[in-house]
């Protein structure tokens, strides 16, 4: 390799493996069911589609500042990071192990949702992952979601993320259920212009999600920043009980009442009390955090 | 012998007829269609300004609205068929004949309409060719053009997107024709005069800007490692040895990768100041990091690019700017510059055959040519020497006496062996031939002819066609960089090996390029936001390119 190449520090630019490597203590990661085991999708051959030796997800254990954790990272560059049978099973197993061993889990989401070619298996795995997360959390395990990948976090991935104890997002990160193209296809371009990228990000992107309290931390698009935020999230009290869920339900009901009639994020930001909503999208991280700190909604951990 | 002033007399009649709808030169937009019915006559030759970028969309809508009983059989002579209205004219029986250059967004529909006989085609031209014919045998009777604003005398300000306007107006106004401009606003005084008012007969104030698309913005986030490898090959294997300073780039991702590699990879190779200093180029945002790093001395542009206005206004040492500070572009001049004053053209294509002919048409799409064939051709009228031109000439004709030896322009095709949707870049027969057959054209729409191409770059290496001494060698040189495509696998391994010994084919390793080095970390900007940051916030990317 040439010396002129500086290492990439962007989370968005990195692969799943680069994210894991930068997130955890150097050299501490041990992969489970790695690519050498060639545990590949049993379905893609039917469609004459290329497979990947790790089915688009890396799972294993490692340490963060010496604390033992489990970690998973989806690879958005393989089939949009979509959940297939093997992909899903690897994540289910990891979270079940986390519950058994009372160890916290970090998940780097980078997914368009369920893989259409193995939709039934994918949908079942979404449900199983949600079940596994909620059981683990009820037993005191923290599940931290990291959102800053190229594919965003959509479909079933969005549902899973919203069951996590804590979410960290960057400006590039997107979190939603239906993706822009899906909404446009079903409801027309007047409802949602998927090609207007500034609109997409203003509606589903990191800054908006942070302002309305859908996520807990907003960080620079930088691996070290994600690592620091993950560490902070791991230090929080792990709580998951009925009172928490009810409080979050109440918050969401109030939010719907207060903001439900607004049609654009700019109006929502204004209603939240942001002084100059139109400037939000262009603010660098520090300035954005300063502008949003006093006005943003905060999620209860029930999410 | 009759009158010598029939054309000017006709213009006087058009002026009188149009004057009934005008106050001074100003025509209200709600009277536009009646006005056009009054000044345009059946059979007129009309240039409805459709350029590569800006569009006189309000005039186009007005023209589509005219009564085909009154206005029909028009002969449209315009460089760009871009808006749906440009083709609606034929559906509605208003226009009959067409001579044009480029039809990107309408390429599918125009193909269907040509096949159905709804359009009588003159020819598909390159830009310079069409402009040239404006002055010989395709002179417009009516020019419908677009500008930013006008004053009451008709002086026009076109802003950074001047593009084709001066050429169209020159041909029309000085040969008895009528010039009608759409402007967003009529103002007391224009920021600068791009078109003098005595060449403009009527002005329509529309209250909205002319339509313009950002066509030259390539998002660095979408550049692949294969494209980066191709870019490294081009820089190290062509730009460096030929010392290419005067240059034109196409608009593909491979050339965007080259632009983004100059301040990193080019710098590491010690090439700053030695290559890529003078450009004929649209304002590519991906060139910002190289400009900021001091690589670029000057750039002349065919047109502008949405979002680049403030950046260019702040860099007048690099760009051509007017007294108002904004860019002045000019397609005809820049095409001429690209043809005669550049030593290299490098661009992507969709199909290359075994002799090196290339084309961007497929059986269902007639995209036209635009300007690439001008840039990508060896100008036989060139007489001034330069290092790359002489070196290429020597490679092509080593035995010729140097004083009589014509130089050669470097014409480089760059692309991945498998392109979009895994289709092969290399084909036995161009789809252009099928299309010509289907549309009964006398010429297949070939973008760059084989005898103009000097190099082909793929991730497999560089084929230097200047060094080929027979058509058989040429074929093997092309097969030799065609990788795992069917034509690549059909190569004669022994011959390809010989060609490699003679450096007709150079693999990445022959140039000391490590495949593992082809990495996105070389990109001086990896996102549109990086470009904005590199410009110091002067570049203002359009909404569709933002992911923030």
PDB file of N, CA and C in Angstrom, chain A residues 1-2 4-9 12-13 77 150 171-172 195-199 201 207 281-283, chain B residues 219-222 225 264 268 514 516-517 519-522 526-529 543-548:
ATOM      1  N   UNK A   1       0.834  -1.203   0.000  1.00  0.00           N
ATOM      2  CA  UNK A   1       0.000   0.000   0.000  1.00  0.00           C
ATOM      3  C   UNK A   1       0.868   1.252   0.000  1.00  0.00           C
ATOM      4  N   UNK A   2       0.367   2.264  -0.656  1.00  0.00           N
ATOM      5  CA  UNK A   2       1.148   3.487  -0.740  1.00  0.00           C
ATOM      6  C   UNK A   2       1.100   4.269   0.569  1.00  0.00           C
ATOM      7  N   UNK A   4       1.064   7.376   0.723  1.00  0.00           N
ATOM      8  CA  UNK A   4       0.296   8.608   0.545  1.00  0.00           C
ATOM      9  C   UNK A   4      -1.164   8.425   0.974  1.00  0.00           C
ATOM     10  N   UNK A   5      -1.563   7.172   1.182  1.00  0.00           N
ATOM     11  CA  UNK A   5      -2.953   6.937   1.545  1.00  0.00           C
ATOM     12  C   UNK A   5      -3.168   7.127   3.035  1.00  0.00           C
ATOM     13  N   UNK A   6      -4.035   8.032   3.366  1.00  0.00           N
ATOM     14  CA  UNK A   6      -4.404   8.186   4.773  1.00  0.00           C
ATOM     15  C   UNK A   6      -5.521   7.201   5.078  1.00  0.00           C
ATOM     16  N   UNK A   7      -5.579   6.677   6.303  1.00  0.00           N
ATOM     17  CA  UNK A   7      -6.685   5.769   6.611  1.00  0.00           C
ATOM     18  C   UNK A   7      -8.022   6.505   6.555  1.00  0.00           C
ATOM     19  N   UNK A   8      -9.018   5.788   6.109  1.00  0.00           N
ATOM     20  CA  UNK A   8     -10.354   6.372   6.098  1.00  0.00           C
ATOM     21  C   UNK A   8     -10.882   6.396   7.519  1.00  0.00           C
ATOM     22  N   UNK A   9     -11.426   7.514   7.920  1.00  0.00           N
ATOM     23  CA  UNK A   9     -12.002   7.568   9.256  1.00  0.00           C
ATOM     24  C   UNK A   9     -13.517   7.700   9.190  1.00  0.00           C
ATOM     25  N   UNK A  12     -19.383   6.222   7.244  1.00  0.00           N
ATOM     26  CA  UNK A  12     -20.183   6.054   6.033  1.00  0.00           C
ATOM     27  C   UNK A  12     -19.392   5.352   4.938  1.00  0.00           C
ATOM     28  N   UNK A  13     -18.127   5.727   4.809  1.00  0.00           N
ATOM     29  CA  UNK A  13     -17.274   5.181   3.749  1.00  0.00           C
ATOM     30  C   UNK A  13     -16.799   3.772   4.052  1.00  0.00           C
ATOM     31  N   UNK A  77     -23.124  -2.936   1.329  1.00  0.00           N
ATOM     32  CA  UNK A  77     -22.751  -3.064  -0.087  1.00  0.00           C
ATOM     33  C   UNK A  77     -23.105  -4.432  -0.650  1.00  0.00           C
ATOM     34  N   UNK A 150     -24.301   3.512   4.446  1.00  0.00           N
ATOM     35  CA  UNK A 150     -24.767   3.992   3.142  1.00  0.00           C
ATOM     36  C   UNK A 150     -26.191   3.593   2.838  1.00  0.00           C
ATOM     37  N   UNK A 171     -24.969  12.452  10.611  1.00  0.00           N
ATOM     38  CA  UNK A 171     -25.751  13.222   9.640  1.00  0.00           C
ATOM     39  C   UNK A 171     -26.153  12.359   8.446  1.00  0.00           C
ATOM     40  N   UNK A 172     -25.235  11.488   8.000  1.00  0.00           N
ATOM     41  CA  UNK A 172     -25.505  10.657   6.827  1.00  0.00           C
ATOM     42  C   UNK A 172     -26.499   9.542   7.132  1.00  0.00           C
ATOM     43  N   UNK A 195     -36.154  11.549  -5.349  1.00  0.00           N
ATOM     44  CA  UNK A 195     -34.920  12.043  -5.977  1.00  0.00           C
ATOM     45  C   UNK A 195     -34.434  13.337  -5.329  1.00  0.00           C
ATOM     46  N   UNK A 196     -35.294  13.959  -4.557  1.00  0.00           N
ATOM     47  CA  UNK A 196     -34.894  15.184  -3.853  1.00  0.00           C
ATOM     48  C   UNK A 196     -34.160  14.757  -2.587  1.00  0.00           C
ATOM     49  N   UNK A 197     -32.856  14.622  -2.731  1.00  0.00           N
ATOM     50  CA  UNK A 197     -32.095  14.012  -1.633  1.00  0.00           C
ATOM     51  C   UNK A 197     -32.090  14.878  -0.385  1.00  0.00           C
ATOM     52  N   UNK A 198     -32.050  16.192  -0.573  1.00  0.00           N
ATOM     53  CA  UNK A 198     -32.077  17.060   0.610  1.00  0.00           C
ATOM     54  C   UNK A 198     -33.377  16.825   1.387  1.00  0.00           C
ATOM     55  N   UNK A 199     -34.476  16.626   0.656  1.00  0.00           N
ATOM     56  CA  UNK A 199     -35.774  16.351   1.290  1.00  0.00           C
ATOM     57  C   UNK A 199     -35.743  15.000   2.012  1.00  0.00           C
ATOM     58  N   UNK A 201     -33.175  13.450   3.287  1.00  0.00           N
ATOM     59  CA  UNK A 201     -32.374  13.516   4.511  1.00  0.00           C
ATOM     60  C   UNK A 201     -33.045  14.365   5.585  1.00  0.00           C
ATOM     61  N   UNK A 207     -30.059  14.278  11.435  1.00  0.00           N
ATOM     62  CA  UNK A 207     -30.369  15.493  12.191  1.00  0.00           C
ATOM     63  C   UNK A 207     -31.834  15.523  12.609  1.00  0.00           C
ATOM     64  N   UNK A 281     -29.708  22.098   8.149  1.00  0.00           N
ATOM     65  CA  UNK A 281     -29.080  21.099   7.286  1.00  0.00           C
ATOM     66  C   UNK A 281     -27.621  21.402   6.992  1.00  0.00           C
ATOM     67  N   UNK A 282     -27.272  22.674   7.002  1.00  0.00           N
ATOM     68  CA  UNK A 282     -25.892  22.993   6.631  1.00  0.00           C
ATOM     69  C   UNK A 282     -24.981  23.185   7.848  1.00  0.00           C
ATOM     70  N   UNK A 283     -25.506  23.050   9.047  1.00  0.00           N
ATOM     71  CA  UNK A 283     -24.658  23.261  10.233  1.00  0.00           C
ATOM     72  C   UNK A 283     -23.684  22.105  10.444  1.00  0.00           C
TER      73      UNK A 283
ATOM     74  N   UNK B 219     -21.375  12.372  -8.285  1.00  0.00           N
ATOM     75  CA  UNK B 219     -21.247  12.211  -6.844  1.00  0.00           C
ATOM     76  C   UNK B 219     -20.057  11.293  -6.543  1.00  0.00           C
ATOM     77  N   UNK B 220     -19.028  11.817  -5.864  1.00  0.00           N
ATOM     78  CA  UNK B 220     -17.849  10.987  -5.584  1.00  0.00           C
ATOM     79  C   UNK B 220     -18.191   9.730  -4.788  1.00  0.00           C
ATOM     80  N   UNK B 221     -19.319   9.754  -4.073  1.00  0.00           N
ATOM     81  CA  UNK B 221     -19.704   8.585  -3.270  1.00  0.00           C
ATOM     82  C   UNK B 221     -19.962   7.375  -4.157  1.00  0.00           C
ATOM     83  N   UNK B 222     -20.245   7.611  -5.448  1.00  0.00           N
ATOM     84  CA  UNK B 222     -20.606   6.498  -6.332  1.00  0.00           C
ATOM     85  C   UNK B 222     -19.424   5.973  -7.142  1.00  0.00           C
ATOM     86  N   UNK B 225     -13.970   1.248  -6.991  1.00  0.00           N
ATOM     87  CA  UNK B 225     -12.528   1.012  -6.955  1.00  0.00           C
ATOM     88  C   UNK B 225     -11.994   0.672  -8.352  1.00  0.00           C
ATOM     89  N   UNK B 264      -4.068  13.900  -5.088  1.00  0.00           N
ATOM     90  CA  UNK B 264      -3.567  12.856  -4.179  1.00  0.00           C
ATOM     91  C   UNK B 264      -2.560  11.969  -4.926  1.00  0.00           C
ATOM     92  N   UNK B 268       1.402  12.497  -5.517  1.00  0.00           N
ATOM     93  CA  UNK B 268       2.377  11.491  -5.070  1.00  0.00           C
ATOM     94  C   UNK B 268       3.330  11.116  -6.205  1.00  0.00           C
ATOM     95  N   UNK B 514      -0.096  -1.249  -7.973  1.00  0.00           N
ATOM     96  CA  UNK B 514      -0.557  -2.361  -7.149  1.00  0.00           C
ATOM     97  C   UNK B 514      -2.080  -2.314  -7.096  1.00  0.00           C
ATOM     98  N   UNK B 516      -4.092  -3.493  -5.069  1.00  0.00           N
ATOM     99  CA  UNK B 516      -4.606  -3.205  -3.720  1.00  0.00           C
ATOM    100  C   UNK B 516      -4.547  -1.718  -3.398  1.00  0.00           C
ATOM    101  N   UNK B 517      -3.808  -0.992  -4.191  1.00  0.00           N
ATOM    102  CA  UNK B 517      -3.680   0.448  -4.002  1.00  0.00           C
ATOM    103  C   UNK B 517      -4.889   1.211  -4.558  1.00  0.00           C
ATOM    104  N   UNK B 519      -7.973   2.365  -4.284  1.00  0.00           N
ATOM    105  CA  UNK B 519      -8.753   2.450  -3.062  1.00  0.00           C
ATOM    106  C   UNK B 519      -9.430   3.814  -3.020  1.00  0.00           C
ATOM    107  N   UNK B 520     -10.614   3.865  -2.440  1.00  0.00           N
ATOM    108  CA  UNK B 520     -11.345   5.138  -2.373  1.00  0.00           C
ATOM    109  C   UNK B 520     -10.621   6.192  -1.535  1.00  0.00           C
ATOM    110  N   UNK B 521      -9.644   5.753  -0.761  1.00  0.00           N
ATOM    111  CA  UNK B 521      -8.899   6.739   0.020  1.00  0.00           C
ATOM    112  C   UNK B 521      -8.130   7.712  -0.869  1.00  0.00           C
ATOM    113  N   UNK B 522      -7.896   7.332  -2.126  1.00  0.00           N
ATOM    114  CA  UNK B 522      -7.217   8.262  -3.039  1.00  0.00           C
ATOM    115  C   UNK B 522      -8.101   9.450  -3.416  1.00  0.00           C
ATOM    116  N   UNK B 526     -14.798  12.473  -1.141  1.00  0.00           N
ATOM    117  CA  UNK B 526     -15.520  11.207  -1.244  1.00  0.00           C
ATOM    118  C   UNK B 526     -17.030  11.402  -1.215  1.00  0.00           C
ATOM    119  N   UNK B 527     -17.456  12.642  -1.168  1.00  0.00           N
ATOM    120  CA  UNK B 527     -18.891  12.922  -1.174  1.00  0.00           C
ATOM    121  C   UNK B 527     -19.094  14.315  -1.754  1.00  0.00           C
ATOM    122  N   UNK B 528     -20.335  14.607  -2.095  1.00  0.00           N
ATOM    123  CA  UNK B 528     -20.654  15.955  -2.578  1.00  0.00           C
ATOM    124  C   UNK B 528     -20.390  16.967  -1.472  1.00  0.00           C
ATOM    125  N   UNK B 529     -20.629  16.546  -0.236  1.00  0.00           N
ATOM    126  CA  UNK B 529     -20.368  17.466   0.871  1.00  0.00           C
ATOM    127  C   UNK B 529     -18.873  17.789   0.966  1.00  0.00           C
ATOM    128  N   UNK B 543     -30.199  20.304  -4.547  1.00  0.00           N
ATOM    129  CA  UNK B 543     -30.846  19.446  -3.556  1.00  0.00           C
ATOM    130  C   UNK B 543     -30.698  17.955  -3.883  1.00  0.00           C
ATOM    131  N   UNK B 544     -30.771  17.607  -5.175  1.00  0.00           N
ATOM    132  CA  UNK B 544     -30.763  16.182  -5.514  1.00  0.00           C
ATOM    133  C   UNK B 544     -29.429  15.509  -5.240  1.00  0.00           C
ATOM    134  N   UNK B 545     -28.389  16.303  -4.983  1.00  0.00           N
ATOM    135  CA  UNK B 545     -27.081  15.698  -4.706  1.00  0.00           C
ATOM    136  C   UNK B 545     -26.708  15.742  -3.228  1.00  0.00           C
ATOM    137  N   UNK B 546     -27.637  16.211  -2.387  1.00  0.00           N
ATOM    138  CA  UNK B 546     -27.281  16.368  -0.978  1.00  0.00           C
ATOM    139  C   UNK B 546     -27.663  15.126  -0.197  1.00  0.00           C
ATOM    140  N   UNK B 547     -26.807  14.684   0.703  1.00  0.00           N
ATOM    141  CA  UNK B 547     -27.273  13.700   1.669  1.00  0.00           C
ATOM    142  C   UNK B 547     -27.054  14.241   3.068  1.00  0.00           C
ATOM    143  N   UNK B 548     -27.529  15.438   3.253  1.00  0.00           N
ATOM    144  CA  UNK B 548     -27.506  16.053   4.579  1.00  0.00           C
ATOM    145  C   UNK B 548     -28.657  17.034   4.671  1.00  0.00           C
TER     146      UNK B 548
END
